[in-house]
Amino acid sequence: YRIEAAPGGSIVIQVRSEADRADGYLLRTRLIAPGDSVSTRQDFVLPRGVLVKGRVTDADTGRPVAGAVVWHQAHSRNNAYFIKDATARMSGEEQQGFTAADGSFQLAVIPGPGYLLVRGPTADYLHEEISNVDLHGQLIWPNARNYPDALKKIAPKPGEGPLEVQFSLRRGATVTGRLVGSDGQSVPEAVLFSRWYLGKRGITVNHTQALLPLREGRFEMRGCDPTASAPVFFLDAKSQRGAMVEISGN
């Protein structure tokens, strides 16, 4: 490979194998600062992890769930097998896998304790809950709550595998409603946010809070728990008005 960088600057290079390979290679990240050098050579050796294979299905129908995202969060502390620089430099994320048409997936993970997490392809699925402290295996602040659609703790050792893991995603209910002002009229423009609505990428309401836009006061939230309730916040920024209501998925 050959990369051109600005003189005197630095560059982060991330190398990974193809996602569907079965050889268990992890990614490798390195910060390179060539300084005043005209050129520099950087060779990479990809570390081997533990191959995890499995299937994601719908808990109600048993049918495969295609397009779900599966990823791993390794514990870096109290983990003798943790591999430094085998995660993305800024986010700390490992490689991700995506389920195929038959719901199957495979990805390489860092050995030792950690969690496999799943996010469904749509917002229709119920969430599970885990704190930052439990997810990362260490004291971390803020101790925010995370809401993946499924999770499982694993602790593979180097050389083990492939590890077989199965996940079942549970579908939630859809709640619809209308937001009105003090005059009883529909609010023209507003947004809502709730731990039941996490958008397409996030699994927490901290830092990556997703906002669901309302049009003419109408809203629809999918993936609501029919056996529980959750606070839902509404904000009309134009009129500087807000409201909170506890909504049940039943």
mmCIF file of C-alpha atoms in Angstrom:
data_model
loop_
_atom_site.group_PDB
_atom_site.id
_atom_site.type_symbol
_atom_site.label_atom_id
_atom_site.label_comp_id
_atom_site.label_asym_id
_atom_site.label_seq_id
_atom_site.Cartn_x
_atom_site.Cartn_y
_atom_site.Cartn_z
ATOM 1 C CA TYR A 1 0.000 0.000 0.000
ATOM 2 C CA ARG A 2 1.016 3.639 -0.373
ATOM 3 C CA ILE A 3 -0.495 6.660 1.412
ATOM 4 C CA GLU A 4 0.417 10.308 1.040
ATOM 5 C CA ALA A 5 0.139 12.474 4.177
ATOM 6 C CA ALA A 6 0.666 16.167 4.864
ATOM 7 C CA PRO A 7 4.271 17.038 5.842
ATOM 8 C CA GLY A 8 4.811 17.355 9.585
ATOM 9 C CA GLY A 9 1.401 15.862 10.344
ATOM 10 C CA SER A 10 0.190 12.532 11.588
ATOM 11 C CA ILE A 11 -2.123 9.877 10.243
ATOM 12 C CA VAL A 12 -4.067 6.967 11.718
ATOM 13 C CA ILE A 13 -3.925 3.772 9.683
ATOM 14 C CA GLN A 14 -6.386 0.984 10.351
ATOM 15 C CA VAL A 15 -5.884 -2.411 8.701
ATOM 16 C CA ARG A 16 -8.452 -5.181 8.744
ATOM 17 C CA SER A 17 -9.174 -8.395 6.902
ATOM 18 C CA GLU A 18 -12.374 -8.992 4.971
ATOM 19 C CA ALA A 19 -15.361 -9.331 7.289
ATOM 20 C CA ASP A 20 -16.438 -12.731 5.969
ATOM 21 C CA ARG A 21 -13.045 -14.438 6.399
ATOM 22 C CA ALA A 22 -12.886 -17.410 8.741
ATOM 23 C CA ASP A 23 -9.223 -17.034 9.758
ATOM 24 C CA GLY A 24 -9.956 -14.992 12.897
ATOM 25 C CA TYR A 25 -7.795 -11.959 12.120
ATOM 26 C CA LEU A 26 -8.420 -8.822 14.165
ATOM 27 C CA LEU A 27 -7.932 -5.272 12.981
ATOM 28 C CA ARG A 28 -4.766 -3.300 13.725
ATOM 29 C CA THR A 29 -4.669 0.454 14.355
ATOM 30 C CA ARG A 30 -1.563 2.648 14.491
ATOM 31 C CA LEU A 31 -0.905 6.381 14.816
ATOM 32 C CA ILE A 32 1.982 7.378 12.546
ATOM 33 C CA ALA A 33 3.814 10.705 12.770
ATOM 34 C CA PRO A 34 6.482 10.810 10.022
ATOM 35 C CA GLY A 35 7.829 14.153 11.241
ATOM 36 C CA ASP A 36 10.195 15.719 8.708
ATOM 37 C CA SER A 37 10.853 12.447 6.892
ATOM 38 C CA VAL A 38 10.097 12.381 3.202
ATOM 39 C CA SER A 39 8.861 8.797 3.463
ATOM 40 C CA THR A 40 8.454 6.099 6.068
ATOM 41 C CA ARG A 41 7.656 2.396 5.960
ATOM 42 C CA GLN A 42 5.107 0.791 8.231
ATOM 43 C CA ASP A 43 4.475 -2.943 8.152
ATOM 44 C CA PHE A 44 1.493 -4.480 9.906
ATOM 45 C CA VAL A 45 1.027 -7.917 11.413
ATOM 46 C CA LEU A 46 -2.629 -8.698 12.061
ATOM 47 C CA PRO A 47 -3.212 -10.454 15.392
ATOM 48 C CA ARG A 48 -5.433 -13.500 15.576
ATOM 49 C CA GLY A 49 -8.470 -13.460 17.772
ATOM 50 C CA VAL A 50 -11.190 -16.019 18.407
ATOM 51 C CA LEU A 51 -13.697 -16.681 15.653
ATOM 52 C CA VAL A 52 -17.327 -16.350 16.758
ATOM 53 C CA LYS A 53 -20.079 -17.795 14.592
ATOM 54 C CA GLY A 54 -23.804 -17.847 15.103
ATOM 55 C CA ARG A 55 -27.287 -16.953 13.985
ATOM 56 C CA VAL A 56 -29.809 -14.260 14.836
ATOM 57 C CA THR A 57 -33.498 -15.177 14.673
ATOM 58 C CA ASP A 58 -36.872 -13.635 15.464
ATOM 59 C CA ALA A 59 -38.053 -14.869 18.875
ATOM 60 C CA ASP A 60 -41.718 -14.941 17.797
ATOM 61 C CA THR A 61 -41.448 -16.629 14.407
ATOM 62 C CA GLY A 62 -38.070 -18.356 14.536
ATOM 63 C CA ARG A 63 -37.237 -16.842 11.168
ATOM 64 C CA PRO A 64 -33.734 -15.518 10.471
ATOM 65 C CA VAL A 65 -33.062 -11.810 10.945
ATOM 66 C CA ALA A 66 -30.983 -10.449 8.068
ATOM 67 C CA GLY A 67 -29.033 -7.198 8.270
ATOM 68 C CA ALA A 68 -28.545 -7.182 12.060
ATOM 69 C CA VAL A 69 -25.246 -5.779 13.370
ATOM 70 C CA VAL A 70 -23.157 -7.949 15.711
ATOM 71 C CA TRP A 71 -20.110 -6.621 17.528
ATOM 72 C CA HIS A 72 -17.900 -7.336 20.529
ATOM 73 C CA GLN A 73 -16.845 -5.208 23.485
ATOM 74 C CA ALA A 74 -13.748 -6.702 25.108
ATOM 75 C CA HIS A 75 -12.740 -5.926 28.675
ATOM 76 C CA SER A 76 -9.335 -4.267 28.646
ATOM 77 C CA ARG A 77 -8.747 -4.418 32.406
ATOM 78 C CA ASN A 78 -8.318 -7.692 34.252
ATOM 79 C CA ASN A 79 -7.944 -9.375 30.877
ATOM 80 C CA ALA A 80 -4.605 -11.084 30.381
ATOM 81 C CA TYR A 81 -5.469 -11.727 26.734
ATOM 82 C CA PHE A 82 -6.396 -8.177 25.724
ATOM 83 C CA ILE A 83 -4.660 -7.103 22.510
ATOM 84 C CA LYS A 84 -3.671 -3.457 22.392
ATOM 85 C CA ASP A 85 -4.375 -1.555 19.165
ATOM 86 C CA ALA A 86 -6.857 -4.202 17.987
ATOM 87 C CA THR A 87 -9.672 -1.664 18.293
ATOM 88 C CA ALA A 88 -10.524 1.523 16.412
ATOM 89 C CA ARG A 89 -8.416 4.373 17.819
ATOM 90 C CA MET A 90 -11.172 6.921 18.481
ATOM 91 C CA SER A 91 -14.232 4.791 19.237
ATOM 92 C CA GLY A 92 -12.517 1.774 20.808
ATOM 93 C CA GLU A 93 -14.741 -0.501 18.722
ATOM 94 C CA GLU A 94 -13.717 -3.867 17.372
ATOM 95 C CA GLN A 95 -14.720 -5.247 14.001
ATOM 96 C CA GLN A 96 -18.421 -5.603 13.279
ATOM 97 C CA GLY A 97 -20.303 -8.386 11.565
ATOM 98 C CA PHE A 98 -23.619 -8.324 9.725
ATOM 99 C CA THR A 99 -26.111 -11.155 9.504
ATOM 100 C CA ALA A 100 -26.700 -12.732 6.101
ATOM 101 C CA ALA A 101 -30.067 -13.660 4.584
ATOM 102 C CA ASP A 102 -30.153 -16.831 6.723
ATOM 103 C CA GLY A 103 -29.370 -14.838 9.899
ATOM 104 C CA SER A 104 -25.828 -16.201 10.159
ATOM 105 C CA PHE A 105 -22.778 -14.149 11.125
ATOM 106 C CA GLN A 106 -19.118 -14.587 11.971
ATOM 107 C CA LEU A 107 -16.489 -12.238 13.310
ATOM 108 C CA ALA A 108 -13.158 -12.349 15.114
ATOM 109 C CA VAL A 109 -13.057 -11.058 18.706
ATOM 110 C CA ILE A 110 -10.353 -10.250 21.232
ATOM 111 C CA PRO A 111 -9.896 -13.182 23.660
ATOM 112 C CA GLY A 112 -10.910 -12.871 27.286
ATOM 113 C CA PRO A 113 -14.028 -11.543 29.005
ATOM 114 C CA GLY A 114 -16.366 -9.266 27.106
ATOM 115 C CA TYR A 115 -19.823 -8.964 25.580
ATOM 116 C CA LEU A 116 -21.308 -9.759 22.212
ATOM 117 C CA LEU A 117 -24.005 -7.248 21.299
ATOM 118 C CA VAL A 118 -26.665 -7.193 18.598
ATOM 119 C CA ARG A 119 -28.659 -4.371 17.049
ATOM 120 C CA GLY A 120 -31.553 -5.319 14.803
ATOM 121 C CA PRO A 121 -31.905 -3.978 11.245
ATOM 122 C CA THR A 122 -34.988 -1.921 12.155
ATOM 123 C CA ALA A 123 -36.410 -0.151 15.211
ATOM 124 C CA ASP A 124 -39.006 -2.893 15.806
ATOM 125 C CA TYR A 125 -37.080 -4.814 18.456
ATOM 126 C CA LEU A 126 -37.074 -4.616 22.234
ATOM 127 C CA HIS A 127 -33.883 -3.571 24.000
ATOM 128 C CA GLU A 128 -31.908 -5.144 26.796
ATOM 129 C CA GLU A 129 -30.090 -2.980 29.327
ATOM 130 C CA ILE A 130 -26.499 -2.971 30.574
ATOM 131 C CA SER A 131 -24.473 -0.301 32.367
ATOM 132 C CA ASN A 132 -21.165 1.080 31.118
ATOM 133 C CA VAL A 133 -19.388 -0.439 34.130
ATOM 134 C CA ASP A 134 -20.655 -3.926 33.328
ATOM 135 C CA LEU A 135 -20.200 -3.550 29.570
ATOM 136 C CA HIS A 136 -16.577 -2.364 29.805
ATOM 137 C CA GLY A 137 -15.641 -4.361 32.904
ATOM 138 C CA GLN A 138 -14.229 -1.368 34.753
ATOM 139 C CA LEU A 139 -15.218 1.807 36.545
ATOM 140 C CA ILE A 140 -16.158 4.268 33.822
ATOM 141 C CA TRP A 141 -17.838 7.661 34.014
ATOM 142 C CA PRO A 142 -20.565 8.440 33.288
ATOM 143 C CA ASN A 143 -21.996 5.047 34.137
ATOM 144 C CA ALA A 144 -24.548 5.383 31.352
ATOM 145 C CA ARG A 145 -27.058 2.712 30.449
ATOM 146 C CA ASN A 146 -26.785 0.950 27.091
ATOM 147 C CA TYR A 147 -29.676 -0.633 25.219
ATOM 148 C CA PRO A 148 -28.644 -3.251 22.636
ATOM 149 C CA ASP A 149 -31.360 -5.496 21.235
ATOM 150 C CA ALA A 150 -29.524 -8.557 22.566
ATOM 151 C CA LEU A 151 -26.277 -9.297 24.395
ATOM 152 C CA LYS A 152 -24.327 -12.238 25.734
ATOM 153 C CA LYS A 153 -21.236 -12.421 27.926
ATOM 154 C CA ILE A 154 -18.388 -14.551 26.617
ATOM 155 C CA ALA A 155 -14.824 -15.286 27.757
ATOM 156 C CA PRO A 156 -13.002 -17.280 25.068
ATOM 157 C CA LYS A 157 -9.331 -18.153 25.466
ATOM 158 C CA PRO A 158 -6.709 -17.780 22.731
ATOM 159 C CA GLY A 159 -6.763 -20.703 20.345
ATOM 160 C CA GLU A 160 -10.357 -21.620 21.100
ATOM 161 C CA GLY A 161 -13.086 -21.523 18.550
ATOM 162 C CA PRO A 162 -14.998 -21.250 16.544
ATOM 163 C CA LEU A 163 -17.380 -20.250 19.330
ATOM 164 C CA GLU A 164 -21.056 -20.838 18.482
ATOM 165 C CA VAL A 165 -23.569 -18.247 19.768
ATOM 166 C CA GLN A 166 -27.286 -17.896 19.057
ATOM 167 C CA PHE A 167 -29.441 -14.789 19.516
ATOM 168 C CA SER A 168 -33.219 -14.286 19.462
ATOM 169 C CA LEU A 169 -34.590 -10.770 18.987
ATOM 170 C CA ARG A 170 -37.970 -9.883 20.471
ATOM 171 C CA ARG A 171 -40.316 -7.584 18.608
ATOM 172 C CA GLY A 172 -42.002 -4.757 20.499
ATOM 173 C CA ALA A 173 -45.251 -2.867 20.063
ATOM 174 C CA THR A 174 -45.849 0.276 18.017
ATOM 175 C CA VAL A 175 -47.208 3.312 19.840
ATOM 176 C CA THR A 176 -48.746 6.204 17.894
ATOM 177 C CA GLY A 177 -50.032 9.518 19.197
ATOM 178 C CA ARG A 178 -50.487 13.223 18.727
ATOM 179 C CA LEU A 179 -48.776 16.136 20.475
ATOM 180 C CA VAL A 180 -50.926 19.206 21.105
ATOM 181 C CA GLY A 181 -50.220 22.627 22.578
ATOM 182 C CA SER A 182 -52.003 24.422 25.390
ATOM 183 C CA ASP A 183 -54.560 25.577 22.826
ATOM 184 C CA GLY A 184 -55.470 22.010 21.937
ATOM 185 C CA GLN A 185 -54.036 22.327 18.430
ATOM 186 C CA SER A 186 -51.410 19.985 16.951
ATOM 187 C CA VAL A 187 -47.847 21.216 17.369
ATOM 188 C CA PRO A 188 -46.572 21.906 13.808
ATOM 189 C CA GLU A 189 -42.949 20.891 14.414
ATOM 190 C CA ALA A 190 -41.363 19.088 17.339
ATOM 191 C CA VAL A 191 -39.060 16.185 18.208
ATOM 192 C CA LEU A 192 -39.209 13.402 20.762
ATOM 193 C CA PHE A 193 -36.484 11.384 22.420
ATOM 194 C CA SER A 194 -36.637 8.303 24.600
ATOM 195 C CA ARG A 195 -34.591 5.238 25.460
ATOM 196 C CA TRP A 196 -37.106 3.315 23.361
ATOM 197 C CA TYR A 197 -35.994 5.252 20.277
ATOM 198 C CA LEU A 198 -32.256 4.975 19.644
ATOM 199 C CA GLY A 199 -32.020 5.610 15.913
ATOM 200 C CA LYS A 200 -29.987 3.442 13.548
ATOM 201 C CA ARG A 201 -26.547 3.533 15.193
ATOM 202 C CA GLY A 202 -26.625 4.286 18.910
ATOM 203 C CA ILE A 203 -27.362 2.040 21.888
ATOM 204 C CA THR A 204 -27.417 4.780 24.528
ATOM 205 C CA VAL A 205 -29.236 8.049 25.159
ATOM 206 C CA ASN A 206 -25.953 9.606 26.294
ATOM 207 C CA HIS A 207 -23.863 11.466 23.700
ATOM 208 C CA THR A 208 -25.660 9.939 20.708
ATOM 209 C CA GLN A 209 -29.284 10.737 21.498
ATOM 210 C CA ALA A 210 -31.490 10.203 18.453
ATOM 211 C CA LEU A 211 -34.341 12.647 17.822
ATOM 212 C CA LEU A 212 -37.566 11.513 16.173
ATOM 213 C CA PRO A 213 -39.180 14.387 14.241
ATOM 214 C CA LEU A 214 -42.918 14.981 14.518
ATOM 215 C CA ARG A 215 -44.981 16.453 11.708
ATOM 216 C CA GLU A 216 -48.239 18.163 12.543
ATOM 217 C CA GLY A 217 -47.975 16.652 16.010
ATOM 218 C CA ARG A 218 -48.089 13.023 14.878
ATOM 219 C CA PHE A 219 -45.558 10.451 16.086
ATOM 220 C CA GLU A 220 -44.965 6.724 15.821
ATOM 221 C CA MET A 221 -42.556 4.761 18.030
ATOM 222 C CA ARG A 222 -41.760 1.135 17.264
ATOM 223 C CA GLY A 223 -40.071 -1.391 19.505
ATOM 224 C CA CYS A 224 -41.941 -0.370 22.681
ATOM 225 C CA ASP A 225 -42.104 -2.846 25.552
ATOM 226 C CA PRO A 226 -45.716 -4.083 26.038
ATOM 227 C CA THR A 227 -44.945 -5.063 29.644
ATOM 228 C CA ALA A 228 -43.380 -1.775 30.768
ATOM 229 C CA SER A 229 -43.390 1.999 30.401
ATOM 230 C CA ALA A 230 -40.721 4.610 29.701
ATOM 231 C CA PRO A 231 -40.492 8.429 29.838
ATOM 232 C CA VAL A 232 -40.780 10.161 26.465
ATOM 233 C CA PHE A 233 -39.652 13.771 26.120
ATOM 234 C CA PHE A 234 -41.083 16.229 23.582
ATOM 235 C CA LEU A 235 -39.404 19.464 22.531
ATOM 236 C CA ASP A 236 -40.815 22.304 20.460
ATOM 237 C CA ALA A 237 -37.656 24.364 19.989
ATOM 238 C CA LYS A 238 -39.324 27.075 17.904
ATOM 239 C CA SER A 239 -41.835 27.942 20.632
ATOM 240 C CA GLN A 240 -39.483 26.907 23.455
ATOM 241 C CA ARG A 241 -41.976 24.468 24.899
ATOM 242 C CA GLY A 242 -41.478 20.950 26.195
ATOM 243 C CA ALA A 243 -43.306 18.069 27.829
ATOM 244 C CA MET A 244 -42.669 14.644 29.295
ATOM 245 C CA VAL A 245 -45.081 11.747 29.477
ATOM 246 C CA GLU A 246 -44.729 8.151 30.642
ATOM 247 C CA ILE A 247 -45.772 5.938 27.745
ATOM 248 C CA SER A 248 -46.703 2.265 28.012
ATOM 249 C CA GLY A 249 -46.125 -0.185 25.203
ATOM 250 C CA ASN A 250 -49.345 -1.988 26.078
#
